[in-house]
C-alpha atoms as an extended CHARMM CRD file, in Angstrom:
* protein
*
       273  EXT
         1         1  MET       CA             95.5250000000      106.0600000000       52.4810000000  PROA      1               0.0000000000
         2         2  ASP       CA             95.1870000000      109.7030000000       53.5500000000  PROA      2               0.0000000000
         3         3  PHE       CA             95.0840000000      110.2030000000       57.3090000000  PROA      3               0.0000000000
         4         4  SER       CA             95.2910000000      113.9830000000       57.1870000000  PROA      4               0.0000000000
         5         5  SER       CA             91.6630000000      114.4960000000       58.1660000000  PROA      5               0.0000000000
         6         6  ASN       CA             90.6210000000      111.1510000000       59.7060000000  PROA      6               0.0000000000
         7         7  CYS       CA             91.9630000000      109.1070000000       62.6420000000  PROA      7               0.0000000000
         8         8  ALA       CA             94.0250000000      106.1290000000       61.4590000000  PROA      8               0.0000000000
         9         9  TRP       CA             92.4190000000      103.7880000000       64.0000000000  PROA      9               0.0000000000
        10        10  CYS       CA             88.7080000000      104.5270000000       64.0070000000  PROA      10              0.0000000000
        11        11  GLU       CA             88.5700000000      106.5690000000       60.7690000000  PROA      11              0.0000000000
        12        12  ARG       CA             86.5110000000      109.2720000000       62.4690000000  PROA      12              0.0000000000
        13        13  PRO       CA             87.2150000000      112.9350000000       61.6400000000  PROA      13              0.0000000000
        14        14  LYS       CA             90.1270000000      114.3640000000       63.6190000000  PROA      14              0.0000000000
        15        15  THR       CA             89.4820000000      116.7980000000       66.4420000000  PROA      15              0.0000000000
        16        16  ALA       CA             91.7280000000      119.3800000000       68.0390000000  PROA      16              0.0000000000
        17        17  GLY       CA             94.6150000000      117.9240000000       70.0110000000  PROA      17              0.0000000000
        18        18  PRO       CA             97.1360000000      115.1070000000       69.5150000000  PROA      18              0.0000000000
        19        19  THR       CA             94.7380000000      112.2660000000       70.4220000000  PROA      19              0.0000000000
        20        20  CYS       CA             91.4250000000      111.0780000000       69.0280000000  PROA      20              0.0000000000
        21        21  SER       CA             88.4130000000      112.0010000000       71.1590000000  PROA      21              0.0000000000
        22        22  ASN       CA             86.5590000000      108.8790000000       69.9580000000  PROA      22              0.0000000000
        23        23  CYS       CA             89.0540000000      106.0250000000       70.4290000000  PROA      23              0.0000000000
        24        24  GLY       CA             91.8460000000      107.7290000000       72.3810000000  PROA      24              0.0000000000
        25        25  ALA       CA             94.5940000000      106.8640000000       69.8810000000  PROA      25              0.0000000000
        26        26  ASP       CA             97.5710000000      109.1670000000       69.3430000000  PROA      26              0.0000000000
        27        27  TYR       CA             97.1820000000      110.4490000000       65.7770000000  PROA      27              0.0000000000
        28        28  ALA       CA            100.8940000000      110.3760000000       64.8840000000  PROA      28              0.0000000000
        29        29  LYS       CA            101.5960000000      106.9670000000       66.3740000000  PROA      29              0.0000000000
        30        30  ALA       CA             98.4190000000      105.4200000000       64.9730000000  PROA      30              0.0000000000
        31        31  GLU       CA             99.3380000000      106.6540000000       61.5050000000  PROA      31              0.0000000000
        32        32  ALA       CA            102.9030000000      105.3280000000       61.8440000000  PROA      32              0.0000000000
        33        33  ILE       CA            101.6420000000      101.9040000000       62.9440000000  PROA      33              0.0000000000
        34        34  LYS       CA             99.1560000000      101.7090000000       60.0870000000  PROA      34              0.0000000000
        35        35  LEU       CA            101.7470000000      102.7030000000       57.4910000000  PROA      35              0.0000000000
        36        36  ARG       CA            104.9440000000      101.0650000000       58.8000000000  PROA      36              0.0000000000
        37        37  GLY       CA            103.7500000000       98.5230000000       61.3670000000  PROA      37              0.0000000000
        38        38  LYS       CA            105.3420000000      100.3250000000       64.3030000000  PROA      38              0.0000000000
        39        39  ALA       CA            105.3730000000      103.7310000000       65.9520000000  PROA      39              0.0000000000
        40        40  ASP       CA            108.3610000000      106.0570000000       65.8620000000  PROA      40              0.0000000000
        41        41  ILE       CA            110.0530000000      106.9830000000       69.1320000000  PROA      41              0.0000000000
        42        42  ALA       CA            108.3590000000      110.1580000000       70.3030000000  PROA      42              0.0000000000
        43        43  ALA       CA            110.5040000000      113.2360000000       70.7710000000  PROA      43              0.0000000000
        44        44  VAL       CA            110.9310000000      114.4730000000       74.3050000000  PROA      44              0.0000000000
        45        45  THR       CA            108.3370000000      117.1330000000       74.9690000000  PROA      45              0.0000000000
        46        46  ALA       CA            108.9550000000      120.4270000000       76.6880000000  PROA      46              0.0000000000
        47        47  ALA       CA            107.1920000000      119.0830000000       79.7690000000  PROA      47              0.0000000000
        48        48  GLY       CA            109.4060000000      116.0190000000       79.7190000000  PROA      48              0.0000000000
        49        49  SER       CA            112.5110000000      118.1870000000       79.4470000000  PROA      49              0.0000000000
        50        50  SER       CA            111.5320000000      120.2940000000       82.4170000000  PROA      50              0.0000000000
        51        51  ALA       CA            110.8370000000      117.1720000000       84.4310000000  PROA      51              0.0000000000
        52        52  ALA       CA            114.2440000000      115.7450000000       83.5060000000  PROA      52              0.0000000000
        53        53  ASP       CA            115.9030000000      119.0000000000       84.5710000000  PROA      53              0.0000000000
        54        54  LYS       CA            114.3820000000      118.5140000000       88.0000000000  PROA      54              0.0000000000
        55        55  GLY       CA            115.7940000000      115.0130000000       88.3270000000  PROA      55              0.0000000000
        56        56  PHE       CA            112.7040000000      113.0740000000       87.2380000000  PROA      56              0.0000000000
        57        57  THR       CA            112.2970000000      110.6260000000       84.4020000000  PROA      57              0.0000000000
        58        58  SER       CA            109.3950000000      111.3940000000       82.1000000000  PROA      58              0.0000000000
        59        59  VAL       CA            107.5360000000      108.2230000000       81.1570000000  PROA      59              0.0000000000
        60        60  VAL       CA            104.7550000000      108.3650000000       78.5960000000  PROA      60              0.0000000000
        61        61  ILE       CA            102.6310000000      105.2310000000       78.2970000000  PROA      61              0.0000000000
        62        62  ASP       CA            100.6640000000      105.0560000000       75.0650000000  PROA      62              0.0000000000
        63        63  ASP       CA             98.3160000000      102.0820000000       75.0640000000  PROA      63              0.0000000000
        64        64  SER       CA             97.2990000000      102.7360000000       71.4610000000  PROA      64              0.0000000000
        65        65  ALA       CA            100.6620000000      101.3680000000       70.3370000000  PROA      65              0.0000000000
        66        66  VAL       CA             99.8700000000       97.8850000000       71.7030000000  PROA      66              0.0000000000
        67        67  VAL       CA             96.0920000000       97.7130000000       71.2460000000  PROA      67              0.0000000000
        68        68  ALA       CA             95.3450000000       96.3220000000       67.8040000000  PROA      68              0.0000000000
        69        69  ASP       CA             91.8290000000       97.7720000000       67.5940000000  PROA      69              0.0000000000
        70        70  PRO       CA             91.0880000000      100.5410000000       70.1310000000  PROA      70              0.0000000000
        71        71  ASN       CA             87.4350000000      100.6780000000       69.0930000000  PROA      71              0.0000000000
        72        72  LEU       CA             86.9450000000       96.9650000000       69.7880000000  PROA      72              0.0000000000
        73        73  GLU       CA             88.9480000000       97.2310000000       73.0050000000  PROA      73              0.0000000000
        74        74  LYS       CA             86.6430000000      100.0010000000       74.2180000000  PROA      74              0.0000000000
        75        75  LYS       CA             83.5820000000       97.7990000000       73.6350000000  PROA      75              0.0000000000
        76        76  ILE       CA             85.2460000000       94.8220000000       75.3420000000  PROA      76              0.0000000000
        77        77  CYS       CA             86.1290000000       96.9170000000       78.3980000000  PROA      77              0.0000000000
        78        78  ILE       CA             82.5430000000       98.1200000000       78.6830000000  PROA      78              0.0000000000
        79        79  ALA       CA             81.0070000000       94.6420000000       78.4460000000  PROA      79              0.0000000000
        80        80  ALA       CA             83.6000000000       92.3550000000       80.0680000000  PROA      80              0.0000000000
        81        81  MET       CA             83.0010000000       92.8810000000       83.7940000000  PROA      81              0.0000000000
        82        82  PRO       CA             79.1730000000       93.0680000000       83.6990000000  PROA      82              0.0000000000
        83        83  SER       CA             79.0350000000       89.9490000000       81.5230000000  PROA      83              0.0000000000
        84        84  MET       CA             81.3770000000       87.9450000000       83.7410000000  PROA      84              0.0000000000
        85        85  LEU       CA             79.5590000000       89.0340000000       86.9070000000  PROA      85              0.0000000000
        86        86  ALA       CA             76.1840000000       88.1860000000       85.3470000000  PROA      86              0.0000000000
        87        87  PHE       CA             77.4090000000       84.6700000000       84.5720000000  PROA      87              0.0000000000
        88        88  ALA       CA             78.8930000000       84.2430000000       88.0720000000  PROA      88              0.0000000000
        89        89  PHE       CA             75.6540000000       85.3260000000       89.7620000000  PROA      89              0.0000000000
        90        90  LEU       CA             73.6410000000       83.1280000000       87.3850000000  PROA      90              0.0000000000
        91        91  VAL       CA             75.5990000000       80.1360000000       88.6810000000  PROA      91              0.0000000000
        92        92  GLN       CA             74.6770000000       81.1520000000       92.2360000000  PROA      92              0.0000000000
        93        93  ILE       CA             71.0110000000       81.7010000000       91.4360000000  PROA      93              0.0000000000
        94        94  SER       CA             70.6030000000       78.4970000000       89.4150000000  PROA      94              0.0000000000
        95        95  GLY       CA             72.5390000000       76.3850000000       91.9110000000  PROA      95              0.0000000000
        96        96  PHE       CA             74.2970000000       74.5620000000       89.0850000000  PROA      96              0.0000000000
        97        97  GLY       CA             78.0490000000       74.5200000000       89.6890000000  PROA      97              0.0000000000
        98        98  THR       CA             78.0120000000       76.4270000000       92.9860000000  PROA      98              0.0000000000
        99        99  SER       CA             80.1790000000       73.8040000000       94.7060000000  PROA      99              0.0000000000
       100       100  VAL       CA             82.8440000000       74.0890000000       92.0230000000  PROA      100             0.0000000000
       101       101  GLN       CA             82.6010000000       77.8590000000       92.1630000000  PROA      101             0.0000000000
       102       102  ARG       CA             83.2230000000       77.8070000000       95.8990000000  PROA      102             0.0000000000
       103       103  ILE       CA             85.9880000000       75.1700000000       95.9470000000  PROA      103             0.0000000000
       104       104  VAL       CA             87.9700000000       76.4440000000       92.9560000000  PROA      104             0.0000000000
       105       105  PHE       CA             87.4110000000       80.2090000000       93.1690000000  PROA      105             0.0000000000
       106       106  GLY       CA             85.6430000000       81.3230000000       96.3500000000  PROA      106             0.0000000000
       107       107  MET       CA             87.6110000000       79.5760000000       99.0810000000  PROA      107             0.0000000000
       108       108  PRO       CA             91.1510000000       80.4060000000       97.8710000000  PROA      108             0.0000000000
       109       109  ILE       CA             90.2760000000       84.1190000000       97.6890000000  PROA      109             0.0000000000
       110       110  HSD       CA             88.4180000000       83.8630000000      101.0130000000  PROA      110             0.0000000000
       111       111  GLU       CA             91.4980000000       82.4210000000      102.7200000000  PROA      111             0.0000000000
       112       112  LEU       CA             93.7210000000       84.9870000000      101.0240000000  PROA      112             0.0000000000
       113       113  GLY       CA             91.4250000000       87.6240000000      102.5390000000  PROA      113             0.0000000000
       114       114  HSD       CA             92.0790000000       86.2070000000      106.0130000000  PROA      114             0.0000000000
       115       115  ALA       CA             95.8190000000       86.1700000000      105.3560000000  PROA      115             0.0000000000
       116       116  THR       CA             95.9530000000       89.6860000000      103.9150000000  PROA      116             0.0000000000
       117       117  VAL       CA             94.2250000000       91.1920000000      106.9490000000  PROA      117             0.0000000000
       118       118  SER       CA             96.5390000000       89.1200000000      109.1640000000  PROA      118             0.0000000000
       119       119  TRP       CA             99.6140000000       90.6080000000      107.4650000000  PROA      119             0.0000000000
       120       120  PHE       CA             98.3110000000       94.1400000000      107.9190000000  PROA      120             0.0000000000
       121       121  CYS       CA             97.7620000000       93.3560000000      111.6040000000  PROA      121             0.0000000000
       122       122  GLY       CA            101.2570000000       91.9490000000      112.1130000000  PROA      122             0.0000000000
       123       123  PHE       CA            100.5160000000       88.2010000000      112.1090000000  PROA      123             0.0000000000
       124       124  ASN       CA            102.6300000000       85.7260000000      110.1130000000  PROA      124             0.0000000000
       125       125  ALA       CA             99.7190000000       84.0120000000      108.3580000000  PROA      125             0.0000000000
       126       126  VAL       CA             99.9730000000       81.3650000000      105.6320000000  PROA      126             0.0000000000
       127       127  PRO       CA             96.8550000000       80.8600000000      103.4580000000  PROA      127             0.0000000000
       128       128  THR       CA             95.9040000000       77.3980000000      102.1930000000  PROA      128             0.0000000000
       129       129  LEU       CA             92.9210000000       76.2850000000      100.1280000000  PROA      129             0.0000000000
       130       130  TRP       CA             90.5920000000       75.7130000000      103.0830000000  PROA      130             0.0000000000
       131       131  LYS       CA             92.3210000000       77.1810000000      106.1210000000  PROA      131             0.0000000000
       132       132  THR       CA             94.6160000000       80.0680000000      106.9570000000  PROA      132             0.0000000000
       133       133  LEU       CA             97.4150000000       79.1100000000      109.3160000000  PROA      133             0.0000000000
       134       134  SER       CA             97.9140000000       82.0150000000      111.6970000000  PROA      134             0.0000000000
       135       135  PRO       CA             99.6860000000       82.0480000000      115.0930000000  PROA      135             0.0000000000
       136       136  ALA       CA             97.9530000000       83.4420000000      118.1620000000  PROA      136             0.0000000000
       137       137  ASP       CA            100.6540000000       86.0780000000      118.6870000000  PROA      137             0.0000000000
       138       138  ARG       CA            102.0590000000       88.7230000000      116.3790000000  PROA      138             0.0000000000
       139       139  GLY       CA            105.3380000000       88.1730000000      114.5480000000  PROA      139             0.0000000000
       140       140  ILE       CA            107.7710000000       90.3740000000      112.6690000000  PROA      140             0.0000000000
       141       141  ALA       CA            108.4590000000       88.6050000000      109.3650000000  PROA      141             0.0000000000
       142       142  ALA       CA            105.1640000000       89.4260000000      107.6600000000  PROA      142             0.0000000000
       143       143  SER       CA            105.3000000000       93.0370000000      108.8370000000  PROA      143             0.0000000000
       144       144  ILE       CA            108.7690000000       93.5580000000      107.3900000000  PROA      144             0.0000000000
       145       145  VAL       CA            107.9490000000       91.9080000000      104.0550000000  PROA      145             0.0000000000
       146       146  LEU       CA            104.7210000000       93.9070000000      103.7280000000  PROA      146             0.0000000000
       147       147  PHE       CA            106.4650000000       97.1600000000      104.6540000000  PROA      147             0.0000000000
       148       148  VAL       CA            109.2000000000       96.5730000000      102.0560000000  PROA      148             0.0000000000
       149       149  ALA       CA            106.6060000000       95.7510000000       99.4010000000  PROA      149             0.0000000000
       150       150  ILE       CA            104.6460000000       98.9440000000      100.0980000000  PROA      150             0.0000000000
       151       151  VAL       CA            107.8050000000      101.0780000000      100.0450000000  PROA      151             0.0000000000
       152       152  ALA       CA            108.7390000000       99.4480000000       96.7150000000  PROA      152             0.0000000000
       153       153  LEU       CA            105.3130000000      100.4080000000       95.3670000000  PROA      153             0.0000000000
       154       154  ALA       CA            105.8370000000      104.0130000000       96.4530000000  PROA      154             0.0000000000
       155       155  ASN       CA            109.2990000000      104.0560000000       94.8800000000  PROA      155             0.0000000000
       156       156  HSD       CA            107.8580000000      102.6800000000       91.6290000000  PROA      156             0.0000000000
       157       157  GLY       CA            105.3420000000      105.5160000000       91.6010000000  PROA      157             0.0000000000
       158       158  ARG       CA            108.0520000000      108.0880000000       92.2880000000  PROA      158             0.0000000000
       159       159  GLN       CA            110.3520000000      106.8200000000       89.5520000000  PROA      159             0.0000000000
       160       160  ASN       CA            107.5620000000      106.7360000000       86.9870000000  PROA      160             0.0000000000
       161       161  MET       CA            105.9300000000      109.9850000000       88.1620000000  PROA      161             0.0000000000
       162       162  LYS       CA            102.6790000000      108.2070000000       89.0660000000  PROA      162             0.0000000000
       163       163  ASN       CA            101.2950000000      110.0100000000       92.0750000000  PROA      163             0.0000000000
       164       164  ALA       CA             98.3540000000      107.6120000000       92.3220000000  PROA      164             0.0000000000
       165       165  TRP       CA            100.6820000000      104.7420000000       93.3020000000  PROA      165             0.0000000000
       166       166  ILE       CA            102.3180000000      106.9320000000       95.9600000000  PROA      166             0.0000000000
       167       167  VAL       CA             98.8960000000      107.7930000000       97.4120000000  PROA      167             0.0000000000
       168       168  VAL       CA             97.9490000000      104.1000000000       97.4670000000  PROA      168             0.0000000000
       169       169  ALA       CA            101.2490000000      103.2360000000       99.1940000000  PROA      169             0.0000000000
       170       170  VAL       CA            100.7270000000      105.9130000000      101.8650000000  PROA      170             0.0000000000
       171       171  PHE       CA             97.1950000000      104.6100000000      102.4810000000  PROA      171             0.0000000000
       172       172  LEU       CA             98.4690000000      101.0250000000      102.8110000000  PROA      172             0.0000000000
       173       173  LEU       CA            101.2120000000      102.1110000000      105.2190000000  PROA      173             0.0000000000
       174       174  LEU       CA             98.5670000000      103.8810000000      107.2970000000  PROA      174             0.0000000000
       175       175  LEU       CA             96.4750000000      100.7030000000      107.3830000000  PROA      175             0.0000000000
       176       176  GLN       CA             99.4950000000       98.6420000000      108.3970000000  PROA      176             0.0000000000
       177       177  GLY       CA            100.3830000000      101.0890000000      111.1460000000  PROA      177             0.0000000000
       178       178  ILE       CA             96.8650000000      101.0200000000      112.5810000000  PROA      178             0.0000000000
       179       179  GLY       CA             96.5050000000       97.2470000000      112.2950000000  PROA      179             0.0000000000
       180       180  THR       CA             99.9190000000       96.4380000000      113.7410000000  PROA      180             0.0000000000
       181       181  PHE       CA            100.4330000000       99.0730000000      116.4400000000  PROA      181             0.0000000000
       182       182  MET       CA             96.9920000000      100.3650000000      117.4220000000  PROA      182             0.0000000000
       183       183  LEU       CA             94.7750000000       97.2750000000      117.4670000000  PROA      183             0.0000000000
       184       184  SER       CA             94.9580000000       94.8400000000      120.3490000000  PROA      184             0.0000000000
       185       185  GLU       CA             95.5360000000       91.2080000000      119.4320000000  PROA      185             0.0000000000
       186       186  ARG       CA             91.9160000000       90.3800000000      120.3270000000  PROA      186             0.0000000000
       187       187  ASP       CA             90.5290000000       93.1550000000      118.1220000000  PROA      187             0.0000000000
       188       188  ALA       CA             92.9340000000       92.1940000000      115.3430000000  PROA      188             0.0000000000
       189       189  GLN       CA             91.6750000000       88.6070000000      115.4710000000  PROA      189             0.0000000000
       190       190  GLN       CA             88.1300000000       89.8970000000      115.0320000000  PROA      190             0.0000000000
       191       191  TYR       CA             89.1000000000       91.8090000000      111.8880000000  PROA      191             0.0000000000
       192       192  ILE       CA             91.0110000000       88.7830000000      110.5970000000  PROA      192             0.0000000000
       193       193  LEU       CA             87.9070000000       86.6150000000      110.9780000000  PROA      193             0.0000000000
       194       194  PHE       CA             85.7760000000       89.1330000000      109.0960000000  PROA      194             0.0000000000
       195       195  GLY       CA             88.5600000000       89.5220000000      106.5340000000  PROA      195             0.0000000000
       196       196  GLY       CA             87.7110000000       86.1510000000      105.0090000000  PROA      196             0.0000000000
       197       197  ASP       CA             84.6150000000       87.4780000000      103.2660000000  PROA      197             0.0000000000
       198       198  GLY       CA             85.2100000000       91.2130000000      103.7270000000  PROA      198             0.0000000000
       199       199  GLY       CA             88.8160000000       91.2020000000      102.5730000000  PROA      199             0.0000000000
       200       200  GLY       CA             88.0810000000       88.4470000000      100.0670000000  PROA      200             0.0000000000
       201       201  MET       CA             85.4820000000       90.5580000000       98.2780000000  PROA      201             0.0000000000
       202       202  VAL       CA             87.9320000000       93.4680000000       98.1240000000  PROA      202             0.0000000000
       203       203  LEU       CA             90.5900000000       91.1970000000       96.5980000000  PROA      203             0.0000000000
       204       204  ALA       CA             88.0400000000       89.7830000000       94.1510000000  PROA      204             0.0000000000
       205       205  ALA       CA             87.1050000000       93.3270000000       93.0930000000  PROA      205             0.0000000000
       206       206  LEU       CA             90.7930000000       94.1820000000       92.5680000000  PROA      206             0.0000000000
       207       207  LEU       CA             91.2260000000       91.0950000000       90.3900000000  PROA      207             0.0000000000
       208       208  MET       CA             88.3170000000       92.2230000000       88.2310000000  PROA      208             0.0000000000
       209       209  LEU       CA             89.6190000000       95.7910000000       88.0130000000  PROA      209             0.0000000000
       210       210  SER       CA             93.0030000000       94.5290000000       86.7990000000  PROA      210             0.0000000000
       211       211  PHE       CA             91.2510000000       93.8800000000       83.4780000000  PROA      211             0.0000000000
       212       212  TYR       CA             91.4070000000       97.6000000000       82.7080000000  PROA      212             0.0000000000
       213       213  PHE       CA             95.0820000000       98.1680000000       83.4160000000  PROA      213             0.0000000000
       214       214  GLY       CA             98.4680000000       96.9660000000       82.2250000000  PROA      214             0.0000000000
       215       215  LYS       CA             98.0920000000       97.1600000000       78.4540000000  PROA      215             0.0000000000
       216       216  GLN       CA            101.8970000000       97.1930000000       78.3030000000  PROA      216             0.0000000000
       217       217  THR       CA            102.2010000000       94.0050000000       80.3800000000  PROA      217             0.0000000000
       218       218  GLN       CA            101.3290000000       90.3090000000       80.2530000000  PROA      218             0.0000000000
       219       219  LEU       CA             97.9380000000       91.1790000000       81.7320000000  PROA      219             0.0000000000
       220       220  TYR       CA             96.9540000000       92.2620000000       78.2290000000  PROA      220             0.0000000000
       221       221  SER       CA             99.3950000000       90.6330000000       75.8260000000  PROA      221             0.0000000000
       222       222  GLY       CA             99.3410000000       87.2890000000       77.6280000000  PROA      222             0.0000000000
       223       223  GLY       CA             95.6080000000       87.2480000000       78.2840000000  PROA      223             0.0000000000
       224       224  LEU       CA             96.0560000000       87.0630000000       82.0640000000  PROA      224             0.0000000000
       225       225  ARG       CA             93.4280000000       89.7510000000       82.5750000000  PROA      225             0.0000000000
       226       226  TRP       CA             90.6890000000       87.3710000000       81.3900000000  PROA      226             0.0000000000
       227       227  GLY       CA             91.7100000000       84.7830000000       83.9690000000  PROA      227             0.0000000000
       228       228  PHE       CA             91.8520000000       87.3450000000       86.7700000000  PROA      228             0.0000000000
       229       229  LEU       CA             88.4710000000       88.7350000000       85.7120000000  PROA      229             0.0000000000
       230       230  GLY       CA             86.8840000000       85.2720000000       85.7710000000  PROA      230             0.0000000000
       231       231  ILE       CA             88.4360000000       84.3370000000       89.1220000000  PROA      231             0.0000000000
       232       232  GLY       CA             87.4450000000       87.6510000000       90.6730000000  PROA      232             0.0000000000
       233       233  ALA       CA             83.8560000000       87.5220000000       89.4220000000  PROA      233             0.0000000000
       234       234  ALA       CA             83.3240000000       83.9210000000       90.5450000000  PROA      234             0.0000000000
       235       235  ALA       CA             84.8460000000       84.5350000000       93.9840000000  PROA      235             0.0000000000
       236       236  PHE       CA             82.9500000000       87.7920000000       94.5000000000  PROA      236             0.0000000000
       237       237  ALA       CA             79.5860000000       86.2340000000       93.6040000000  PROA      237             0.0000000000
       238       238  ASP       CA             80.2580000000       83.2480000000       95.8770000000  PROA      238             0.0000000000
       239       239  MET       CA             81.0180000000       85.3810000000       98.9530000000  PROA      239             0.0000000000
       240       240  PHE       CA             78.5090000000       88.1470000000       98.2490000000  PROA      240             0.0000000000
       241       241  MET       CA             75.5480000000       85.8050000000       97.8650000000  PROA      241             0.0000000000
       242       242  ILE       CA             76.1320000000       84.3340000000      101.3320000000  PROA      242             0.0000000000
       243       243  TRP       CA             75.4650000000       87.7650000000      102.8360000000  PROA      243             0.0000000000
       244       244  VAL       CA             72.4960000000       88.4470000000      100.5590000000  PROA      244             0.0000000000
       245       245  ARG       CA             70.7940000000       85.1550000000      101.4510000000  PROA      245             0.0000000000
       246       246  SER       CA             71.5090000000       85.6290000000      105.1540000000  PROA      246             0.0000000000
       247       247  MET       CA             69.7040000000       88.9800000000      105.1820000000  PROA      247             0.0000000000
       248       248  ASN       CA             66.3520000000       87.2490000000      104.6280000000  PROA      248             0.0000000000
       249       249  ASP       CA             67.0430000000       83.8580000000      106.1760000000  PROA      249             0.0000000000
       250       250  ARG       CA             69.2400000000       83.4700000000      109.2600000000  PROA      250             0.0000000000
       251       251  LEU       CA             69.5300000000       79.7540000000      108.5910000000  PROA      251             0.0000000000
       252       252  GLN       CA             71.7020000000       80.6860000000      105.6100000000  PROA      252             0.0000000000
       253       253  VAL       CA             74.3530000000       82.0730000000      107.9590000000  PROA      253             0.0000000000
       254       254  PRO       CA             77.2710000000       79.5760000000      107.9480000000  PROA      254             0.0000000000
       255       255  TYR       CA             77.0520000000       79.0680000000      111.7080000000  PROA      255             0.0000000000
       256       256  GLY       CA             78.4070000000       75.9150000000      113.3010000000  PROA      256             0.0000000000
       257       257  LEU       CA             81.2050000000       73.5310000000      112.4220000000  PROA      257             0.0000000000
       258       258  THR       CA             82.8960000000       72.7920000000      109.1060000000  PROA      258             0.0000000000
       259       259  GLY       CA             85.2850000000       69.8660000000      109.0290000000  PROA      259             0.0000000000
       260       260  GLY       CA             85.2880000000       69.8230000000      112.8210000000  PROA      260             0.0000000000
       261       261  GLU       CA             86.3200000000       73.4910000000      112.9780000000  PROA      261             0.0000000000
       262       262  PRO       CA             84.0760000000       76.4060000000      114.0820000000  PROA      262             0.0000000000
       263       263  THR       CA             83.0760000000       78.6480000000      111.1780000000  PROA      263             0.0000000000
       264       264  ASP       CA             84.0260000000       82.3300000000      111.0060000000  PROA      264             0.0000000000
       265       265  ALA       CA             80.4480000000       83.3330000000      111.8640000000  PROA      265             0.0000000000
       266       266  PHE       CA             80.4730000000       81.0390000000      114.9080000000  PROA      266             0.0000000000
       267       267  LYS       CA             83.7330000000       82.5620000000      116.1710000000  PROA      267             0.0000000000
       268       268  LEU       CA             82.5770000000       86.1470000000      115.5890000000  PROA      268             0.0000000000
       269       269  ILE       CA             79.2990000000       85.6000000000      117.4240000000  PROA      269             0.0000000000
       270       270  ASN       CA             80.6010000000       83.5070000000      120.3320000000  PROA      270             0.0000000000
       271       271  TYR       CA             84.1060000000       84.8730000000      120.8330000000  PROA      271             0.0000000000
       272       272  HSD       CA             83.7930000000       88.5630000000      119.9070000000  PROA      272             0.0000000000
       273       273  THR       CA             80.3160000000       89.6960000000      120.9720000000  PROA      273             0.0000000000
């Protein structure tokens, strides 16, 4: 087959540049994979050489080498999140399976939201399925572990020349500094309470977004991204719909006791207002 004028992946006419404007595949690597089943090791580019001279390692990630059909992958990425969210919200609207959705997906992410905010505020919290165990006073263990993890993220970005990861790490360090050293314990407890749904929805969104990254990892090759997408969509719909229903009907606010314990809404209203 002649790939001199057409892209080896999508068979569209080639455009100027080394990659296809339609499917994003690298022309040379796509042709090598189609002909020999694997891509040749790319030569170090001039940009890579200059980076190496400055003490950096040039890392080029080409997802086209691991994606069997870039055209199909593009369509899947467009449809996956909206479809999964539509199904999750349909469960909420129909009422069929909402208990399972909450017990299996919503509550674990909700409690992880409490715990995550606790860690950023300097509390040694331990999330469980229905309750987050958090001491009344700040500790040091969680702060150290979180700080080391964020520094490791920044170092990963530096080694792989990914400035976005460094920016994220700096932002997370800023959040940790504010939560741990600037907030009083009372104010921190207020944010931790809100972090169940607030932080939980952020975590659920991150789980869904993981679908679009990590083509070189088990997220893609092992199918983990589908599980994370499903968990994130179900958890997000479960927590989000509580707030939507409460806007029009105050009786929908989870105010009172659950299992003999005051709910988050009860604590926020009675202890922090």
